[in-house]
PDB file of C-alpha atoms and ligand atoms in Angstrom:
ATOM      1  CA  MET H   1     -25.232   1.827  20.230  1.00 44.00           C
ATOM      2  CA  LYS H   2     -23.144   4.229  21.720  1.00 48.00           C
ATOM      3  CA  SER H   3     -25.469   5.217  24.527  1.00 47.00           C
ATOM      4  CA  ILE H   4     -25.549   1.587  25.681  1.00 49.00           C
ATOM      5  CA  LEU H   5     -21.951   1.422  25.787  1.00 47.00           C
ATOM      6  CA  LYS H   6     -21.849   4.340  27.986  1.00 51.00           C
ATOM      7  CA  PHE H   7     -24.659   3.257  30.409  1.00 51.00           C
ATOM      8  CA  MET H   8     -22.369  -0.059  30.862  1.00 50.00           C
ATOM      9  CA  ASP H   9     -19.360   1.950  31.413  1.00 53.00           C
ATOM     10  CA  MET H  10     -21.473   3.801  34.170  1.00 53.00           C
ATOM     11  CA  TYR H  11     -22.759   0.623  35.551  1.00 56.00           C
ATOM     12  CA  ILE H  12     -19.418  -0.954  35.892  1.00 55.00           C
ATOM     13  CA  LEU H  13     -18.032   2.154  37.556  1.00 57.00           C
ATOM     14  CA  LEU H  14     -20.853   2.420  40.052  1.00 59.00           C
ATOM     15  CA  SER H  15     -20.715  -1.431  40.873  1.00 63.00           C
ATOM     16  CA  ALA H  16     -16.909  -0.814  41.470  1.00 62.00           C
ATOM     17  CA  ILE H  17     -17.468   2.091  43.926  1.00 63.00           C
ATOM     18  CA  ILE H  18     -20.441   0.002  45.587  1.00 66.00           C
ATOM     19  CA  LEU H  19     -17.984  -2.703  46.123  1.00 61.00           C
ATOM     20  CA  LEU H  20     -15.126  -0.310  47.259  1.00 61.00           C
ATOM     21  CA  ILE H  21     -17.750   0.800  49.933  1.00 65.00           C
ATOM     22  CA  LYS H  22     -18.550  -2.513  51.056  1.00 66.00           C
ATOM     23  CA  LEU H  23     -15.087  -3.225  51.296  1.00 62.00           C
ATOM     24  CA  LYS H  24     -14.449  -0.310  53.466  1.00 58.00           C
ATOM     25  CA  ALA H  25     -17.368  -1.213  55.804  1.00 61.00           C
ATOM     26  CA  GLN H  26     -15.850  -4.450  56.458  1.00 60.00           C
ATOM     27  CA  GLY H  27     -12.386  -2.845  57.107  1.00 58.00           C
ATOM     28  CA  THR H  28     -10.773  -4.634  54.520  1.00 56.00           C
ATOM     29  CA  TYR H  29      -9.874  -2.131  52.145  1.00 60.00           C
ATOM     30  CA  ARG H  30      -7.319   0.444  52.761  1.00 61.00           C
ATOM     31  CA  GLY H  31      -7.481   2.923  49.784  1.00 66.00           C
ATOM     32  CA  LYS H  32      -7.805   6.232  48.830  1.00 69.00           C
ATOM     33  CA  LEU H  33     -11.593   6.403  49.345  1.00 73.00           C
ATOM     34  CA  GLY H  34     -12.961   8.373  52.387  1.00 75.00           C
ATOM     35  CA  TYR H  35     -12.039  11.057  54.365  1.00 79.00           C
ATOM     36  CA  PRO H  36      -8.260  12.344  54.416  1.00 77.00           C
ATOM     37  CA  ARG H  37      -6.115  10.734  57.523  1.00 74.00           C
ATOM     38  CA  PHE H  38      -3.980  13.238  58.504  1.00 77.00           C
ATOM     39  CA  LYS H  39      -0.548  12.236  60.089  1.00 74.00           C
ATOM     40  CA  SER H  40      -0.037  12.964  63.685  1.00 74.00           C
ATOM     41  CA  LYS H  41       2.880  14.895  64.974  1.00 70.00           C
ATOM     42  CA  LYS H  42       2.593  13.194  68.310  1.00 70.00           C
ATOM     43  CA  LYS H  43       3.097   9.608  66.823  1.00 72.00           C
ATOM     44  CA  GLY H  44       6.391   8.271  65.517  1.00 71.00           C
ATOM     45  CA  ILE H  45       7.895   8.854  61.831  1.00 74.00           C
ATOM     46  CA  GLY H  46       6.775   5.372  60.777  1.00 79.00           C
ATOM     47  CA  SER H  47       9.077   4.895  58.275  1.00 86.00           C
ATOM     48  CA  PHE H  48      11.060   6.072  55.348  1.00 89.00           C
ATOM     49  CA  ARG H  49      12.850   4.630  52.305  1.00 92.00           C
ATOM     50  CA  LEU H  50      16.682   5.292  51.196  1.00 93.00           C
ATOM     51  CA  THR H  51      18.091   4.618  47.922  1.00 93.00           C
ATOM     52  CA  GLY H  52      21.611   4.896  46.701  1.00 91.00           C
ATOM     53  CA  ALA H  53      24.822   3.732  48.210  1.00 92.00           C
ATOM     54  CA  ILE H  54      23.909   1.241  50.823  1.00 93.00           C
ATOM     55  CA  HIS H  55      26.329  -1.381  52.223  1.00 93.00           C
ATOM     56  CA  VAL H  56      25.625  -4.267  54.374  1.00 93.00           C
ATOM     57  CA  PHE H  57      28.241  -5.617  56.935  1.00 91.00           C
ATOM     58  CA  ALA H  58      28.093  -8.573  59.367  1.00 88.00           C
ATOM     59  CA  ASP H  59      27.287  -6.072  62.021  1.00 90.00           C
ATOM     60  CA  GLY H  60      26.317  -2.919  60.478  1.00 92.00           C
ATOM     61  CA  ILE H  61      24.683  -0.944  57.522  1.00 93.00           C
ATOM     62  CA  GLN H  62      25.849   2.061  55.784  1.00 94.00           C
ATOM     63  CA  LEU H  63      23.009   4.093  54.531  1.00 94.00           C
ATOM     64  CA  PRO H  64      23.112   7.332  52.496  1.00 92.00           C
ATOM     65  CA  ARG H  65      23.376  10.478  54.764  1.00 89.00           C
ATOM     66  CA  LEU H  66      23.281   8.615  58.043  1.00 91.00           C
ATOM     67  CA  GLY H  67      26.483   6.796  57.758  1.00 92.00           C
ATOM     68  CA  THR H  68      27.457   3.597  59.252  1.00 94.00           C
ATOM     69  CA  LEU H  69      24.945   2.155  61.752  1.00 93.00           C
ATOM     70  CA  ARG H  70      25.311  -0.741  63.901  1.00 93.00           C
ATOM     71  CA  LEU H  71      23.013  -3.491  63.923  1.00 92.00           C
ATOM     72  CA  HIS H  72      21.664  -5.064  67.185  1.00 90.00           C
ATOM     73  CA  GLU H  73      20.808  -8.515  65.495  1.00 88.00           C
ATOM     74  CA  HIS H  74      23.563  -9.912  63.523  1.00 88.00           C
ATOM     75  CA  GLY H  75      23.201 -12.225  60.370  1.00 84.00           C
ATOM     76  CA  TYR H  76      19.695 -11.469  59.375  1.00 84.00           C
ATOM     77  CA  LEU H  77      20.715  -9.085  56.426  1.00 87.00           C
ATOM     78  CA  PRO H  78      22.344 -10.513  53.167  1.00 86.00           C
ATOM     79  CA  THR H  79      25.599  -9.088  53.144  1.00 87.00           C
ATOM     80  CA  THR H  80      26.556 -10.589  49.188  1.00 87.00           C
ATOM     81  CA  ALA H  81      22.993  -9.735  47.638  1.00 87.00           C
ATOM     82  CA  LYS H  82      22.557  -6.591  45.431  1.00 90.00           C
ATOM     83  CA  VAL H  83      20.725  -4.037  47.707  1.00 92.00           C
ATOM     84  CA  LEU H  84      18.360  -1.978  45.764  1.00 93.00           C
ATOM     85  CA  SER H  85      16.844   0.227  48.517  1.00 94.00           C
ATOM     86  CA  ALA H  86      16.506   0.122  52.470  1.00 94.00           C
ATOM     87  CA  THR H  87      13.676   1.027  54.303  1.00 94.00           C
ATOM     88  CA  VAL H  88      14.239   2.313  58.074  1.00 93.00           C
ATOM     89  CA  SER H  89      11.248   2.280  60.311  1.00 91.00           C
ATOM     90  CA  GLU H  90      10.580   3.174  64.363  1.00 88.00           C
ATOM     91  CA  GLN H  91       8.227   0.754  66.412  1.00 87.00           C
ATOM     92  CA  ALA H  92       7.909   1.804  70.109  1.00 87.00           C
ATOM     93  CA  GLY H  93      11.069   3.303  70.450  1.00 85.00           C
ATOM     94  CA  ARG H  94      13.023   0.856  68.322  1.00 89.00           C
ATOM     95  CA  TRP H  95      14.618   1.373  64.983  1.00 91.00           C
ATOM     96  CA  PHE H  96      14.536  -1.137  62.255  1.00 92.00           C
ATOM     97  CA  VAL H  97      15.895  -1.536  58.930  1.00 93.00           C
ATOM     98  CA  SER H  98      14.883  -3.752  55.994  1.00 92.00           C
ATOM     99  CA  VAL H  99      16.572  -3.861  52.616  1.00 93.00           C
ATOM    100  CA  GLN H 100      14.995  -4.737  49.176  1.00 93.00           C
ATOM    101  CA  VAL H 101      17.648  -7.155  47.495  1.00 92.00           C
ATOM    102  CA  GLU H 102      17.653  -8.586  44.116  1.00 91.00           C
ATOM    103  CA  GLU H 103      18.685 -12.096  43.529  1.00 86.00           C
ATOM    104  CA  THR H 104      17.853 -15.050  41.084  1.00 85.00           C
ATOM    105  CA  VAL H 105      15.952 -17.729  42.934  1.00 82.00           C
ATOM    106  CA  PRO H 106      15.731 -21.271  41.430  1.00 83.00           C
ATOM    107  CA  ASP H 107      12.064 -22.469  40.504  1.00 86.00           C
ATOM    108  CA  PRO H 108      10.801 -24.513  43.233  1.00 85.00           C
ATOM    109  CA  VAL H 109      10.530 -28.023  42.701  1.00 85.00           C
ATOM    110  CA  GLN H 110       7.552 -29.801  43.912  1.00 87.00           C
ATOM    111  CA  ALA H 111       7.734 -31.532  47.226  1.00 84.00           C
ATOM    112  CA  THR H 112       6.626 -35.062  47.522  1.00 85.00           C
ATOM    113  CA  GLY H 113       5.966 -35.831  51.199  1.00 85.00           C
ATOM    114  CA  GLN H 114       2.620 -36.885  52.613  1.00 87.00           C
ATOM    115  CA  VAL H 115      -0.668 -34.574  52.541  1.00 90.00           C
ATOM    116  CA  ILE H 116      -0.716 -32.681  55.779  1.00 91.00           C
ATOM    117  CA  GLY H 117      -4.257 -31.238  57.067  1.00 92.00           C
ATOM    118  CA  ILE H 118      -4.006 -28.326  59.755  1.00 92.00           C
ATOM    119  CA  ASP H 119      -6.524 -27.354  62.093  1.00 91.00           C
ATOM    120  CA  LEU H 120      -6.200 -24.165  63.584  1.00 91.00           C
ATOM    121  CA  GLY H 121      -7.710 -23.365  67.064  1.00 88.00           C
ATOM    122  CA  ILE H 122      -7.588 -21.418  70.125  1.00 87.00           C
ATOM    123  CA  LYS H 123      -6.639 -24.148  72.772  1.00 86.00           C
ATOM    124  CA  ALA H 124      -3.781 -25.346  70.397  1.00 90.00           C
ATOM    125  CA  LEU H 125      -2.892 -22.617  67.650  1.00 91.00           C
ATOM    126  CA  ALA H 126      -2.183 -25.360  65.237  1.00 92.00           C
ATOM    127  CA  THR H 127      -2.629 -29.092  64.837  1.00 93.00           C
ATOM    128  CA  ALA H 128      -1.163 -30.714  61.828  1.00 91.00           C
ATOM    129  CA  SER H 129      -2.329 -34.619  60.998  1.00 90.00           C
ATOM    130  CA  ASP H 130       1.372 -35.388  61.000  1.00 88.00           C
ATOM    131  CA  GLY H 131       1.538 -35.153  65.012  1.00 86.00           C
ATOM    132  CA  THR H 132       2.813 -31.568  65.078  1.00 88.00           C
ATOM    133  CA  VAL H 133       1.023 -29.664  67.769  1.00 91.00           C
ATOM    134  CA  ILE H 134       1.851 -25.783  68.201  1.00 92.00           C
ATOM    135  CA  ALA H 135       0.815 -24.396  71.691  1.00 92.00           C
ATOM    136  CA  ASN H 136      -1.016 -20.984  71.661  1.00 91.00           C
ATOM    137  CA  PRO H 137       1.246 -18.604  73.562  1.00 90.00           C
ATOM    138  CA  LYS H 138      -2.176 -16.573  74.252  1.00 90.00           C
ATOM    139  CA  ALA H 139       0.155 -13.070  74.073  1.00 88.00           C
ATOM    140  CA  LEU H 140      -2.749 -10.968  74.814  1.00 90.00           C
ATOM    141  CA  ARG H 141      -4.472 -13.028  77.372  1.00 89.00           C
ATOM    142  CA  SER H 142      -1.481 -13.090  79.569  1.00 90.00           C
ATOM    143  CA  HIS H 143      -0.648  -9.652  79.280  1.00 93.00           C
ATOM    144  CA  LEU H 144      -4.186  -8.221  79.588  1.00 94.00           C
ATOM    145  CA  LYS H 145      -3.633  -7.335  83.269  1.00 95.00           C
ATOM    146  CA  LYS H 146      -0.344  -5.242  82.805  1.00 96.00           C
ATOM    147  CA  LEU H 147      -2.024  -3.418  79.525  1.00 95.00           C
ATOM    148  CA  ARG H 148      -5.190  -2.954  81.563  1.00 96.00           C
ATOM    149  CA  ARG H 149      -2.958  -0.901  84.308  1.00 96.00           C
ATOM    150  CA  ALA H 150      -0.695   0.605  81.763  1.00 96.00           C
ATOM    151  CA  SER H 151      -3.403   2.047  79.861  1.00 96.00           C
ATOM    152  CA  ARG H 152      -5.190   3.119  82.970  1.00 97.00           C
ATOM    153  CA  GLN H 153      -2.029   5.012  84.189  1.00 96.00           C
ATOM    154  CA  HIS H 154      -1.876   6.485  80.738  1.00 96.00           C
ATOM    155  CA  SER H 155      -5.350   7.974  80.802  1.00 96.00           C
ATOM    156  CA  ARG H 156      -4.891   9.353  83.962  1.00 97.00           C
ATOM    157  CA  LYS H 157      -1.861  11.560  83.023  1.00 96.00           C
ATOM    158  CA  GLN H 158      -2.557  15.360  82.240  1.00 95.00           C
ATOM    159  CA  LYS H 159      -2.911  15.883  78.484  1.00 93.00           C
ATOM    160  CA  GLY H 160       0.274  17.588  77.030  1.00 90.00           C
ATOM    161  CA  SER H 161       2.344  16.762  80.455  1.00 94.00           C
ATOM    162  CA  LYS H 162       5.885  14.982  80.441  1.00 94.00           C
ATOM    163  CA  HIS H 163       4.583  12.123  82.542  1.00 96.00           C
ATOM    164  CA  ARG H 164       1.934  11.349  79.725  1.00 94.00           C
ATOM    165  CA  VAL H 165       4.473  11.023  76.932  1.00 92.00           C
ATOM    166  CA  LYS H 166       6.637   8.468  79.457  1.00 94.00           C
ATOM    167  CA  ALA H 167       3.300   6.722  79.941  1.00 96.00           C
ATOM    168  CA  THR H 168       2.627   6.606  76.202  1.00 93.00           C
ATOM    169  CA  ARG H 169       5.848   5.228  75.485  1.00 92.00           C
ATOM    170  CA  LYS H 170       5.303   2.238  78.213  1.00 95.00           C
ATOM    171  CA  LEU H 171       2.010   1.450  76.923  1.00 95.00           C
ATOM    172  CA  ALA H 172       3.188   1.310  73.397  1.00 93.00           C
ATOM    173  CA  ARG H 173       6.194  -0.981  74.371  1.00 94.00           C
ATOM    174  CA  LEU H 174       3.881  -3.166  75.959  1.00 95.00           C
ATOM    175  CA  HIS H 175       1.707  -3.441  72.744  1.00 94.00           C
ATOM    176  CA  ALA H 176       4.654  -3.740  70.753  1.00 94.00           C
ATOM    177  CA  HIS H 177       6.002  -6.682  73.060  1.00 95.00           C
ATOM    178  CA  ILE H 178       2.533  -8.671  72.720  1.00 94.00           C
ATOM    179  CA  ALA H 179       2.790  -8.190  69.064  1.00 93.00           C
ATOM    180  CA  ASN H 180       6.287  -9.421  68.909  1.00 93.00           C
ATOM    181  CA  ILE H 181       5.380 -12.726  71.150  1.00 93.00           C
ATOM    182  CA  ARG H 182       2.572 -13.290  68.135  1.00 93.00           C
ATOM    183  CA  LYS H 183       4.870 -12.543  65.414  1.00 93.00           C
ATOM    184  CA  ASP H 184       7.575 -14.659  66.776  1.00 94.00           C
ATOM    185  CA  THR H 185       5.284 -17.932  67.564  1.00 93.00           C
ATOM    186  CA  LEU H 186       3.655 -17.657  64.288  1.00 94.00           C
ATOM    187  CA  HIS H 187       6.747 -17.690  62.223  1.00 93.00           C
ATOM    188  CA  LYS H 188       8.241 -20.593  64.294  1.00 93.00           C
ATOM    189  CA  ALA H 189       4.931 -22.387  63.717  1.00 93.00           C
ATOM    190  CA  THR H 190       4.498 -21.704  59.894  1.00 93.00           C
ATOM    191  CA  SER H 191       8.361 -22.529  59.357  1.00 91.00           C
ATOM    192  CA  GLN H 192       7.911 -25.655  61.138  1.00 90.00           C
ATOM    193  CA  ILE H 193       5.058 -27.173  59.409  1.00 88.00           C
ATOM    194  CA  VAL H 194       6.270 -26.096  55.808  1.00 87.00           C
ATOM    195  CA  MET H 195       9.638 -27.865  56.923  1.00 77.00           C
ATOM    196  CA  LYS H 196      12.067 -25.802  54.722  1.00 66.00           C
ATOM    197  CA  THR H 197      15.123 -27.490  56.243  1.00 66.00           C
ATOM    198  CA  LYS H 198      14.091 -31.054  55.747  1.00 71.00           C
ATOM    199  CA  SER H 199      14.522 -32.616  52.025  1.00 75.00           C
ATOM    200  CA  ARG H 200      11.996 -32.382  49.405  1.00 73.00           C
ATOM    201  CA  ASP H 201      10.413 -35.944  49.931  1.00 77.00           C
ATOM    202  CA  VAL H 202       9.990 -35.395  53.579  1.00 81.00           C
ATOM    203  CA  ARG H 203       8.180 -32.068  53.012  1.00 85.00           C
ATOM    204  CA  PRO H 204       4.673 -32.257  52.475  1.00 87.00           C
ATOM    205  CA  ALA H 205       3.470 -32.169  49.164  1.00 89.00           C
ATOM    206  CA  VAL H 206      -0.159 -30.606  50.001  1.00 91.00           C
ATOM    207  CA  ILE H 207      -1.105 -28.503  52.887  1.00 92.00           C
ATOM    208  CA  VAL H 208      -4.723 -28.323  53.531  1.00 93.00           C
ATOM    209  CA  LEU H 209      -6.069 -25.385  55.668  1.00 92.00           C
ATOM    210  CA  GLU H 210      -9.537 -24.608  56.453  1.00 89.00           C
ATOM    211  CA  ASP H 211     -10.876 -21.500  54.503  1.00 87.00           C
ATOM    212  CA  LEU H 212     -11.946 -19.632  57.828  1.00 83.00           C
ATOM    213  CA  ASN H 213     -13.724 -16.660  57.746  1.00 82.00           C
ATOM    214  CA  VAL H 214     -12.004 -14.707  60.184  1.00 80.00           C
ATOM    215  CA  ALA H 215     -13.605 -11.442  59.757  1.00 81.00           C
ATOM    216  CA  GLY H 216     -16.933 -12.975  60.394  1.00 82.00           C
ATOM    217  CA  MET H 217     -15.356 -14.900  63.657  1.00 82.00           C
ATOM    218  CA  LEU H 218     -14.102 -11.781  65.030  1.00 84.00           C
ATOM    219  CA  LYS H 219     -17.678 -10.352  65.067  1.00 85.00           C
ATOM    220  CA  ASN H 220     -18.552 -13.240  67.694  1.00 84.00           C
ATOM    221  CA  ARG H 221     -18.277 -11.054  70.986  1.00 84.00           C
ATOM    222  CA  SER H 222     -17.329 -13.870  73.370  1.00 83.00           C
ATOM    223  CA  LEU H 223     -14.445 -15.063  71.089  1.00 84.00           C
ATOM    224  CA  SER H 224     -13.280 -12.497  69.045  1.00 87.00           C
ATOM    225  CA  ARG H 225     -10.432 -11.784  71.920  1.00 88.00           C
ATOM    226  CA  ALA H 226      -9.110 -15.091  71.730  1.00 87.00           C
ATOM    227  CA  ILE H 227      -9.462 -15.270  67.843  1.00 85.00           C
ATOM    228  CA  GLY H 228      -7.674 -12.223  67.236  1.00 86.00           C
ATOM    229  CA  ASP H 229      -5.070 -13.148  69.768  1.00 86.00           C
ATOM    230  CA  VAL H 230      -4.043 -16.137  67.683  1.00 87.00           C
ATOM    231  CA  GLY H 231      -3.697 -14.276  64.373  1.00 87.00           C
ATOM    232  CA  PHE H 232      -5.342 -16.980  61.925  1.00 89.00           C
ATOM    233  CA  ALA H 233      -4.913 -14.729  58.904  1.00 88.00           C
ATOM    234  CA  GLU H 234      -1.420 -14.035  59.324  1.00 91.00           C
ATOM    235  CA  PHE H 235      -0.883 -17.820  59.918  1.00 93.00           C
ATOM    236  CA  ARG H 236      -2.503 -18.432  56.602  1.00 92.00           C
ATOM    237  CA  ARG H 237      -0.698 -15.664  54.872  1.00 93.00           C
ATOM    238  CA  GLN H 238       2.602 -17.149  56.181  1.00 94.00           C
ATOM    239  CA  VAL H 239       1.651 -20.873  55.115  1.00 94.00           C
ATOM    240  CA  GLU H 240       0.837 -19.674  51.897  1.00 93.00           C
ATOM    241  CA  TYR H 241       4.067 -17.908  50.572  1.00 93.00           C
ATOM    242  CA  LYS H 242       6.514 -20.021  52.654  1.00 92.00           C
ATOM    243  CA  ALA H 243       4.907 -23.061  51.001  1.00 92.00           C
ATOM    244  CA  LEU H 244       4.831 -21.476  47.382  1.00 90.00           C
ATOM    245  CA  GLU H 245       8.682 -20.723  47.773  1.00 87.00           C
ATOM    246  CA  ILE H 246       9.646 -24.190  48.413  1.00 87.00           C
ATOM    247  CA  GLY H 247       7.084 -25.866  45.980  1.00 88.00           C
ATOM    248  CA  ILE H 248       4.389 -26.882  48.483  1.00 91.00           C
ATOM    249  CA  GLN H 249       0.672 -26.683  47.376  1.00 91.00           C
ATOM    250  CA  VAL H 250      -1.740 -24.998  49.643  1.00 93.00           C
ATOM    251  CA  LYS H 251      -5.109 -26.193  49.594  1.00 92.00           C
ATOM    252  CA  PHE H 252      -8.277 -24.463  51.190  1.00 92.00           C
ATOM    253  CA  VAL H 253     -11.391 -26.459  52.360  1.00 90.00           C
ATOM    254  CA  SER H 254     -14.697 -24.868  52.492  1.00 86.00           C
ATOM    255  CA  ARG H 255     -15.435 -23.636  55.947  1.00 83.00           C
ATOM    256  CA  TRP H 256     -18.995 -25.435  55.600  1.00 85.00           C
ATOM    257  CA  GLU H 257     -17.311 -28.965  55.612  1.00 83.00           C
ATOM    258  CA  PRO H 258     -17.958 -30.784  58.908  1.00 86.00           C
ATOM    259  CA  SER H 259     -14.318 -31.325  59.465  1.00 86.00           C
ATOM    260  CA  SER H 260     -14.745 -31.244  63.284  1.00 87.00           C
ATOM    261  CA  LYS H 261     -17.850 -33.051  63.491  1.00 88.00           C
ATOM    262  CA  THR H 262     -16.976 -36.020  61.191  1.00 90.00           C
ATOM    263  CA  CYS H 263     -15.240 -39.176  62.500  1.00 91.00           C
ATOM    264  CA  SER H 264     -11.608 -39.548  60.785  1.00 89.00           C
ATOM    265  CA  SER H 265     -11.880 -43.256  61.142  1.00 88.00           C
ATOM    266  CA  CYS H 266     -15.656 -44.350  59.659  1.00 89.00           C
ATOM    267  CA  LYS H 267     -16.829 -41.023  58.184  1.00 87.00           C
ATOM    268  CA  ALA H 268     -19.981 -40.998  60.406  1.00 86.00           C
ATOM    269  CA  VAL H 269     -21.233 -37.150  60.900  1.00 87.00           C
ATOM    270  CA  ARG H 270     -21.961 -36.228  64.308  1.00 85.00           C
ATOM    271  CA  GLU H 271     -25.034 -34.136  64.636  1.00 83.00           C
ATOM    272  CA  GLU H 272     -23.758 -31.726  67.008  1.00 83.00           C
ATOM    273  CA  LEU H 273     -20.692 -31.068  68.495  1.00 81.00           C
ATOM    274  CA  ASP H 274     -20.160 -28.484  71.321  1.00 82.00           C
ATOM    275  CA  LEU H 275     -16.976 -26.111  71.406  1.00 80.00           C
ATOM    276  CA  SER H 276     -16.058 -27.457  74.907  1.00 82.00           C
ATOM    277  CA  GLU H 277     -16.044 -31.061  73.939  1.00 83.00           C
ATOM    278  CA  ARG H 278     -12.086 -31.531  73.560  1.00 86.00           C
ATOM    279  CA  VAL H 279     -12.379 -35.115  72.837  1.00 89.00           C
ATOM    280  CA  PHE H 280     -14.056 -36.418  69.990  1.00 89.00           C
ATOM    281  CA  VAL H 281     -16.118 -39.677  70.421  1.00 89.00           C
ATOM    282  CA  CYS H 282     -17.784 -41.215  67.745  1.00 88.00           C
ATOM    283  CA  HIS H 283     -20.947 -42.685  68.260  1.00 87.00           C
ATOM    284  CA  ALA H 284     -20.807 -44.884  65.204  1.00 86.00           C
ATOM    285  CA  CYS H 285     -17.440 -47.151  65.784  1.00 89.00           C
ATOM    286  CA  GLY H 286     -16.460 -45.923  69.237  1.00 86.00           C
ATOM    287  CA  LEU H 287     -13.486 -43.859  68.312  1.00 88.00           C
ATOM    288  CA  VAL H 288     -11.968 -41.602  70.901  1.00 89.00           C
ATOM    289  CA  ILE H 289      -9.667 -39.071  69.593  1.00 90.00           C
ATOM    290  CA  ASP H 290      -8.584 -35.584  70.184  1.00 91.00           C
ATOM    291  CA  ARG H 291     -10.983 -33.040  68.760  1.00 91.00           C
ATOM    292  CA  ASP H 292      -8.126 -31.210  66.891  1.00 90.00           C
ATOM    293  CA  VAL H 293      -6.285 -34.004  65.759  1.00 92.00           C
ATOM    294  CA  ASN H 294      -9.529 -35.632  64.269  1.00 91.00           C
ATOM    295  CA  ALA H 295     -10.291 -32.402  62.311  1.00 91.00           C
ATOM    296  CA  SER H 296      -6.679 -32.079  60.960  1.00 91.00           C
ATOM    297  CA  TYR H 297      -7.199 -35.953  59.722  1.00 92.00           C
ATOM    298  CA  ASN H 298     -10.248 -34.956  58.123  1.00 91.00           C
ATOM    299  CA  LEU H 299      -8.889 -31.940  56.345  1.00 90.00           C
ATOM    300  CA  ALA H 300      -5.932 -33.943  55.102  1.00 90.00           C
ATOM    301  CA  ASP H 301      -8.444 -36.658  53.591  1.00 89.00           C
ATOM    302  CA  LEU H 302     -10.361 -34.011  51.917  1.00 85.00           C
ATOM    303  CA  ALA H 303      -7.572 -32.674  49.592  1.00 77.00           C
TER     304      ALA H 303
HETATM  305 ZN1   ZN I 401     -16.478 -43.302  63.527  1.00 53.78          ZN
END
């Protein structure tokens, strides 16, 4: 009996390790497994956390040992909440502070609005069945030329030189600028869809998203840049947590459901639909509709 138990223990451990290795290979696992990654002295400090006497004012923050620092953006940090800790971080020459606060949040009340399906895409970042269309800023694509130039200039500078340091900074700023555009769009888009400002009978009761295999899609060489530029995974993460906060259910529809190929009016499924076909034409009932709008209707119906 004892030996069997031991064997089972071993097996569980082994399978756990195999799972970790698999996850690591996919790039999803960020744990302790593998070779150590040493910190580079050439890069920024990353971040550090401070605890103790932290006071937030309307235009500044008082941190232990650092004193009172002016804030570039006003009104973002809560001045009345109880602050537990502050994290200072640096990104491409800009310094940020985020605070962890403790506050009591009332339980979310279930929203009672309509069911909304959201189709994620490249042409339009998101198309919702309630008519909301969010344009894709294509942050990376529109800056690719600049990025290539900055990157080239950087690589041509002699290693260890002042010029190289300068070029590094310039390149980092450009990368951060692109990331900021993406971040800004995603936050605005997900907040608009979740509609925090509207009353609970207007807010959607259920938001339906497609359960996309983003990691798999990124392996498609001709589409990976465009897909990575949108930030599908981050969109999904934001919708999930923002919806949960205010009592909206989030449902996922299997990626194998033919949400694009089905006619939202008569439910006939088309055999083939090319990615370039932006307008959906139903061969059964003759419906002519925007491809993404059609998909969003189908997603809402599948809930
Ligand atoms: Zn039809």
